[in-house]
Amino acid sequence: MGFDITRQSLIRTILLFLFMYAIFGVREYLFTVPVQFDLTDFSFLGRSIYDFSVSRPYLNEILTFIFLFVNAFYLTRLATRNLILVDRSYLPAIIYIVICAGYTVPAQNIISLLAAFFIIAAVENIINSYKRLDRFNYFFNAGMCIGIAVLIYPQTVPYVILLPISLIYFTRTWRDWFLSLVGLSVPLFLLSYITWATGPEFGFIYRAIFAVLEDGAGDIIKNISVAGYIMSTFYLLLAVFGIIVFMGGKARTKKRAVRLFILFVWILILTIPVLSLEENPTLAIPLAAVPLSIMIPAFFNRKKGIIGNILYIAIIIVTIVFNLIPILLE
């Protein structure tokens, strides 16, 4: 068997993660152009977090690194513990930071990084409910996590559809449906009560959510650089190849892994309207990185050998060069 560069130890993975983040941090410090999240009036939680962090640059950098690190290895833990990728690998962590910080500014994505954490937590609860008798609290927790994500970053509202998809996909009972709806409603109800107590009518939040859907529809292709289009296309192609090779070998894969992998395909599909709802789609990249960090490693796990090694090295080198060019030309 040949050397597989995509399979590295935890220590080497963390060192590569830190090295790449250091490069992104230098580029970010020298060439950041401030942008604003499109946060609606009802998202005062997300707005408060964003205003608090960006007004304290050094704290913002620390929080950004923490969220990036936690999300990357949280997702990796989720994949390895549930054997979604069949082979245990820390590759999702590297793919996550490459996509999140490769051609965006992670410190400006702090709200979507936090929202991505709650989406990953929701997915973990959905996965934990699989073939469990005491599963009712998992769907309640999943609904609550998605509700919190919506309150922090309104553009994540399409992920609400993940709940009925999961319930149908895993053939759940009416009690699971009820508890997931209750979990989703709890944070929204609490915010409705708070906004009602401070002035606006009780149903303001729900009309605001529909306004987000109406105003943002169809805005996905804008405010992305040429390099961003090229790299996004490259990542999407690798993800498509990952889906193809994974499903092509599903006969040799456990049924549980196949079902969970398809769940991430649904998350990728729901990410498309999430990106379309954002004024600047690159701000929502940490959410898109969640399913892509599962599908791209699936390609490398199945395509071991020289081709996989070359493509993996190409991803790392191209991403690093893309971030070093502005620094070298300065």
GROMACS .gro file of N, CA, C and O in nm, residues 178-257:
model
  320
  178PHE      N    1  -4.363   1.631   1.736
  178PHE     CA    2  -4.410   1.730   1.833
  178PHE      C    3  -4.295   1.791   1.911
  178PHE      O    4  -4.286   1.914   1.927
  179LEU      N    5  -4.203   1.707   1.961
  179LEU     CA    6  -4.092   1.757   2.041
  179LEU      C    7  -3.994   1.840   1.960
  179LEU      O    8  -3.938   1.938   2.011
  180SER      N    9  -3.972   1.803   1.834
  180SER     CA   10  -3.883   1.884   1.750
  180SER      C   11  -3.945   2.022   1.725
  180SER      O   12  -3.874   2.124   1.724
  181LEU      N   13  -4.078   2.026   1.706
  181LEU     CA   14  -4.146   2.153   1.687
  181LEU      C   15  -4.141   2.238   1.814
  181LEU      O   16  -4.119   2.360   1.808
  182VAL      N   17  -4.158   2.173   1.929
  182VAL     CA   18  -4.149   2.245   2.057
  182VAL      C   19  -4.008   2.301   2.077
  182VAL      O   20  -3.990   2.417   2.115
  183GLY      N   21  -3.907   2.217   2.050
  183GLY     CA   22  -3.769   2.262   2.065
  183GLY      C   23  -3.737   2.380   1.975
  183GLY      O   24  -3.671   2.476   2.018
  184LEU      N   25  -3.787   2.376   1.851
  184LEU     CA   26  -3.766   2.487   1.758
  184LEU      C   27  -3.839   2.612   1.805
  184LEU      O   28  -3.788   2.724   1.788
  185SER      N   29  -3.956   2.594   1.864
  185SER     CA   30  -4.040   2.708   1.900
  185SER      C   31  -3.994   2.778   2.027
  185SER      O   32  -4.020   2.898   2.045
  186VAL      N   33  -3.926   2.705   2.117
  186VAL     CA   34  -3.890   2.763   2.247
  186VAL      C   35  -3.807   2.891   2.231
  186VAL      O   36  -3.845   2.996   2.285
  187PRO      N   37  -3.692   2.891   2.158
  187PRO     CA   38  -3.616   3.016   2.147
  187PRO      C   39  -3.693   3.124   2.069
  187PRO      O   40  -3.682   3.243   2.102
  188LEU      N   41  -3.771   3.083   1.968
  188LEU     CA   42  -3.848   3.181   1.892
  188LEU      C   43  -3.958   3.242   1.978
  188LEU      O   44  -3.985   3.362   1.971
  189PHE      N   45  -4.021   3.159   2.061
  189PHE     CA   46  -4.126   3.209   2.150
  189PHE      C   47  -4.068   3.305   2.253
  189PHE      O   48  -4.127   3.411   2.280
  190LEU      N   49  -3.953   3.268   2.310
  190LEU     CA   50  -3.891   3.355   2.410
  190LEU      C   51  -3.856   3.491   2.351
  190LEU      O   52  -3.878   3.596   2.414
  191LEU      N   53  -3.803   3.490   2.229
  191LEU     CA   54  -3.769   3.617   2.164
  191LEU      C   55  -3.896   3.696   2.132
  191LEU      O   56  -3.898   3.818   2.144
  192SER      N   57  -4.002   3.626   2.088
  192SER     CA   58  -4.129   3.694   2.061
  192SER      C   59  -4.181   3.763   2.187
  192SER      O   60  -4.231   3.875   2.182
  193TYR      N   61  -4.168   3.694   2.299
  193TYR     CA   62  -4.215   3.752   2.426
  193TYR      C   63  -4.132   3.875   2.463
  193TYR      O   64  -4.186   3.977   2.507
  194ILE      N   65  -3.999   3.863   2.444
  194ILE     CA   66  -3.911   3.976   2.477
  194ILE      C   67  -3.942   4.097   2.389
  194ILE      O   68  -3.951   4.210   2.437
  195THR      N   69  -3.956   4.073   2.258
  195THR     CA   70  -3.984   4.184   2.166
  195THR      C   71  -4.122   4.244   2.195
  195THR      O   72  -4.140   4.366   2.186
  196TRP      N   73  -4.218   4.158   2.231
  196TRP     CA   74  -4.351   4.210   2.265
  196TRP      C   75  -4.345   4.297   2.390
  196TRP      O   76  -4.411   4.402   2.399
  197ALA      N   77  -4.262   4.257   2.487
  197ALA     CA   78  -4.250   4.333   2.611
  197ALA      C   79  -4.182   4.468   2.589
  197ALA      O   80  -4.204   4.563   2.665
  198THR      N   81  -4.100   4.476   2.484
  198THR     CA   82  -4.025   4.600   2.458
  198THR      C   83  -4.093   4.689   2.354
  198THR      O   84  -4.039   4.794   2.320
  199GLY      N   85  -4.206   4.647   2.298
  199GLY     CA   86  -4.276   4.736   2.205
  199GLY      C   87  -4.347   4.669   2.090
  199GLY      O   88  -4.469   4.678   2.077
  200PRO      N   89  -4.272   4.598   2.000
  200PRO     CA   90  -4.338   4.538   1.882
  200PRO      C   91  -4.440   4.433   1.923
  200PRO      O   92  -4.437   4.377   2.031
  201GLU      N   93  -4.536   4.409   1.830
  201GLU     CA   94  -4.640   4.311   1.858
  201GLU      C   95  -4.580   4.171   1.866
  201GLU      O   96  -4.471   4.145   1.818
  202PHE      N   97  -4.656   4.079   1.924
  202PHE     CA   98  -4.604   3.945   1.955
  202PHE      C   99  -4.561   3.868   1.830
  202PHE      O  100  -4.463   3.794   1.833
  203GLY      N  101  -4.630   3.883   1.721
  203GLY     CA  102  -4.599   3.807   1.600
  203GLY      C  103  -4.494   3.870   1.510
  203GLY      O  104  -4.473   3.825   1.397
  204PHE      N  105  -4.425   3.972   1.562
  204PHE     CA  106  -4.328   4.045   1.479
  204PHE      C  107  -4.219   3.954   1.425
  204PHE      O  108  -4.181   3.961   1.308
  205ILE      N  109  -4.167   3.865   1.508
  205ILE     CA  110  -4.053   3.782   1.469
  205ILE      C  111  -4.087   3.692   1.351
  205ILE      O  112  -4.006   3.672   1.260
  206TYR      N  113  -4.210   3.640   1.348
  206TYR     CA  114  -4.246   3.547   1.241
  206TYR      C  115  -4.260   3.620   1.107
  206TYR      O  116  -4.219   3.569   1.003
  207ARG      N  117  -4.316   3.741   1.111
  207ARG     CA  118  -4.323   3.821   0.988
  207ARG      C  119  -4.184   3.863   0.943
  207ARG      O  120  -4.157   3.871   0.823
  208ALA      N  121  -4.094   3.887   1.040
  208ALA     CA  122  -3.956   3.924   1.006
  208ALA      C  123  -3.884   3.808   0.938
  208ALA      O  124  -3.807   3.828   0.844
  209ILE      N  125  -3.911   3.684   0.983
  209ILE     CA  126  -3.849   3.568   0.920
  209ILE      C  127  -3.896   3.553   0.776
  209ILE      O  128  -3.817   3.528   0.685
  210PHE      N  129  -4.027   3.569   0.754
  210PHE     CA  130  -4.078   3.561   0.617
  210PHE      C  131  -4.021   3.673   0.530
  210PHE      O  132  -3.999   3.655   0.411
  211ALA      N  133  -3.996   3.790   0.591
  211ALA     CA  134  -3.936   3.901   0.516
  211ALA      C  135  -3.795   3.867   0.472
  211ALA      O  136  -3.752   3.903   0.362
  212VAL      N  137  -3.719   3.796   0.559
  212VAL     CA  138  -3.584   3.752   0.523
  212VAL      C  139  -3.590   3.661   0.401
  212VAL      O  140  -3.512   3.675   0.305
  213LEU      N  141  -3.684   3.569   0.401
  213LEU     CA  142  -3.699   3.475   0.288
  213LEU      C  143  -3.738   3.549   0.161
  213LEU      O  144  -3.688   3.520   0.052
  214GLU      N  145  -3.826   3.646   0.173
  214GLU     CA  146  -3.875   3.718   0.054
  214GLU      C  147  -3.769   3.811  -0.004
  214GLU      O  148  -3.749   3.816  -0.125
  215ASP      N  149  -3.697   3.883   0.082
  215ASP     CA  150  -3.601   3.982   0.034
  215ASP      C  151  -3.475   3.919  -0.021
  215ASP      O  152  -3.412   3.974  -0.112
  216GLY      N  153  -3.435   3.803   0.030
  216GLY     CA  154  -3.306   3.747  -0.008
  216GLY      C  155  -3.309   3.650  -0.123
  216GLY      O  156  -3.204   3.613  -0.174
  217ALA      N  157  -3.426   3.603  -0.161
  217ALA     CA  158  -3.433   3.497  -0.262
  217ALA      C  159  -3.366   3.535  -0.391
  217ALA      O  160  -3.386   3.644  -0.445
  218GLY      N  161  -3.282   3.446  -0.441
  218GLY     CA  162  -3.221   3.464  -0.572
  218GLY      C  163  -3.095   3.546  -0.576
  218GLY      O  164  -3.047   3.583  -0.683
  219ASP      N  165  -3.034   3.575  -0.460
  219ASP     CA  166  -2.918   3.665  -0.456
  219ASP      C  167  -2.786   3.592  -0.436
  219ASP      O  168  -2.692   3.648  -0.382
  220ILE      N  169  -2.778   3.466  -0.475
  220ILE     CA  170  -2.659   3.387  -0.442
  220ILE      C  171  -2.537   3.428  -0.523
  220ILE      O  172  -2.424   3.421  -0.477
  221ILE      N  173  -2.553   3.473  -0.649
  221ILE     CA  174  -2.436   3.498  -0.735
  221ILE      C  175  -2.406   3.647  -0.734
  221ILE      O  176  -2.452   3.721  -0.820
  222LYS      N  177  -2.332   3.688  -0.637
  222LYS     CA  178  -2.288   3.828  -0.631
  222LYS      C  179  -2.183   3.840  -0.521
  222LYS      O  180  -2.175   3.758  -0.431
  223ASN      N  181  -2.106   3.947  -0.530
  223ASN     CA  182  -2.005   3.978  -0.428
  223ASN      C  183  -1.907   3.865  -0.403
  223ASN      O  184  -1.860   3.845  -0.291
  224ILE      N  185  -1.876   3.786  -0.507
  224ILE     CA  186  -1.776   3.682  -0.496
  224ILE      C  187  -1.669   3.709  -0.602
  224ILE      O  188  -1.701   3.735  -0.718
  225SER      N  189  -1.543   3.702  -0.563
  225SER     CA  190  -1.434   3.730  -0.656
  225SER      C  191  -1.420   3.618  -0.757
  225SER      O  192  -1.476   3.508  -0.740
  226VAL      N  193  -1.342   3.644  -0.862
  226VAL     CA  194  -1.316   3.541  -0.963
  226VAL      C  195  -1.247   3.421  -0.897
  226VAL      O  196  -1.281   3.305  -0.923
  227ALA      N  197  -1.147   3.450  -0.812
  227ALA     CA  198  -1.078   3.342  -0.742
  227ALA      C  199  -1.176   3.264  -0.655
  227ALA      O  200  -1.168   3.142  -0.643
  228GLY      N  201  -1.271   3.336  -0.595
  228GLY     CA  202  -1.372   3.270  -0.514
  228GLY      C  203  -1.457   3.175  -0.596
  228GLY      O  204  -1.488   3.063  -0.551
  229TYR      N  205  -1.495   3.216  -0.715
  229TYR     CA  206  -1.573   3.129  -0.804
  229TYR      C  207  -1.493   3.004  -0.841
  229TYR      O  208  -1.545   2.892  -0.843
  230ILE      N  209  -1.365   3.025  -0.873
  230ILE     CA  210  -1.280   2.912  -0.914
  230ILE      C  211  -1.266   2.811  -0.801
  230ILE      O  212  -1.285   2.691  -0.819
  231MET      N  213  -1.234   2.862  -0.680
  231MET     CA  214  -1.214   2.772  -0.567
  231MET      C  215  -1.345   2.706  -0.525
  231MET      O  216  -1.348   2.587  -0.489
  232SER      N  217  -1.456   2.781  -0.531
  232SER     CA  218  -1.585   2.723  -0.497
  232SER      C  219  -1.622   2.611  -0.593
  232SER      O  220  -1.671   2.505  -0.551
  233THR      N  221  -1.596   2.633  -0.722
  233THR     CA  222  -1.623   2.529  -0.821
  233THR      C  223  -1.539   2.405  -0.795
  233THR      O  224  -1.587   2.291  -0.806
  234PHE      N  225  -1.413   2.427  -0.760
  234PHE     CA  226  -1.322   2.316  -0.732
  234PHE      C  227  -1.372   2.234  -0.613
  234PHE      O  228  -1.378   2.111  -0.617
  235TYR      N  229  -1.411   2.303  -0.504
  235TYR     CA  230  -1.462   2.234  -0.386
  235TYR      C  231  -1.591   2.159  -0.417
  235TYR      O  232  -1.611   2.046  -0.371
  236LEU      N  233  -1.680   2.221  -0.493
  236LEU     CA  234  -1.807   2.156  -0.528
  236LEU      C  235  -1.784   2.032  -0.613
  236LEU      O  236  -1.852   1.931  -0.595
  237LEU      N  237  -1.688   2.040  -0.706
  237LEU     CA  238  -1.657   1.924  -0.789
  237LEU      C  239  -1.604   1.809  -0.703
  237LEU      O  240  -1.643   1.692  -0.721
  238LEU      N  241  -1.515   1.842  -0.610
  238LEU     CA  242  -1.463   1.738  -0.520
  238LEU      C  243  -1.576   1.679  -0.436
  238LEU      O  244  -1.579   1.557  -0.411
  239ALA      N  245  -1.671   1.764  -0.394
  239ALA     CA  246  -1.784   1.715  -0.316
  239ALA      C  247  -1.871   1.622  -0.400
  239ALA      O  248  -1.915   1.517  -0.351
  240VAL      N  249  -1.896   1.660  -0.525
  240VAL     CA  250  -1.975   1.575  -0.614
  240VAL      C  251  -1.905   1.442  -0.636
  240VAL      O  252  -1.968   1.335  -0.631
  241PHE      N  253  -1.774   1.447  -0.661
  241PHE     CA  254  -1.697   1.322  -0.677
  241PHE      C  255  -1.703   1.239  -0.548
  241PHE      O  256  -1.710   1.116  -0.553
  242GLY      N  257  -1.699   1.308  -0.432
  242GLY     CA  258  -1.709   1.238  -0.305
  242GLY      C  259  -1.842   1.164  -0.291
  242GLY      O  260  -1.847   1.050  -0.245
  243ILE      N  261  -1.950   1.231  -0.332
  243ILE     CA  262  -2.083   1.167  -0.328
  243ILE      C  263  -2.086   1.047  -0.421
  243ILE      O  264  -2.136   0.939  -0.384
  244ILE      N  265  -2.030   1.063  -0.540
  244ILE     CA  266  -2.033   0.956  -0.639
  244ILE      C  267  -1.956   0.834  -0.591
  244ILE      O  268  -2.005   0.721  -0.595
  245VAL      N  269  -1.833   0.856  -0.543
  245VAL     CA  270  -1.751   0.741  -0.502
  245VAL      C  271  -1.805   0.678  -0.374
  245VAL      O  272  -1.796   0.556  -0.355
  246PHE      N  273  -1.863   0.760  -0.286
  246PHE     CA  274  -1.919   0.705  -0.162
  246PHE      C  275  -2.041   0.618  -0.195
  246PHE      O  276  -2.052   0.505  -0.147
  247MET      N  277  -2.131   0.671  -0.275
  247MET     CA  278  -2.251   0.594  -0.309
  247MET      C  279  -2.218   0.476  -0.398
  247MET      O  280  -2.286   0.373  -0.395
  248GLY      N  281  -2.111   0.490  -0.477
  248GLY     CA  282  -2.070   0.379  -0.561
  248GLY      C  283  -2.019   0.261  -0.481
  248GLY      O  284  -2.027   0.146  -0.524
  249GLY      N  285  -1.968   0.289  -0.361
  249GLY     CA  286  -1.917   0.181  -0.277
  249GLY      C  287  -2.006   0.152  -0.158
  249GLY      O  288  -1.962   0.091  -0.061
  250LYS      N  289  -2.133   0.196  -0.165
  250LYS     CA  290  -2.221   0.179  -0.049
  250LYS      C  291  -2.253   0.033  -0.020
  250LYS      O  292  -2.293  -0.001   0.092
  251ALA      N  293  -2.235  -0.053  -0.121
  251ALA     CA  294  -2.260  -0.196  -0.097
  251ALA      C  295  -2.164  -0.251   0.007
  251ALA      O  296  -2.194  -0.349   0.076
  252ARG      N  297  -2.045  -0.188   0.018
  252ARG     CA  298  -1.945  -0.233   0.115
  252ARG      C  299  -1.948  -0.148   0.242
  252ARG      O  300  -1.861  -0.161   0.328
  253THR      N  301  -2.047  -0.058   0.250
  253THR     CA  302  -2.056   0.034   0.361
  253THR      C  303  -2.176   0.001   0.448
  253THR      O  304  -2.280  -0.041   0.398
  254LYS      N  305  -2.163   0.022   0.577
  254LYS     CA  306  -2.274  -0.004   0.668
  254LYS      C  307  -2.391   0.087   0.635
  254LYS      O  308  -2.374   0.203   0.596
  255LYS      N  309  -2.511   0.034   0.653
  255LYS     CA  310  -2.633   0.108   0.621
  255LYS      C  311  -2.640   0.239   0.698
  255LYS      O  312  -2.682   0.342   0.646
  256ARG      N  313  -2.597   0.236   0.825
  256ARG     CA  314  -2.600   0.356   0.909
  256ARG      C  315  -2.515   0.467   0.848
  256ARG      O  316  -2.558   0.583   0.840
  257ALA      N  317  -2.393   0.434   0.803
  257ALA     CA  318  -2.304   0.533   0.744
  257ALA      C  319  -2.365   0.593   0.618
  257ALA      O  320  -2.354   0.715   0.595
   0.00000   0.00000   0.00000
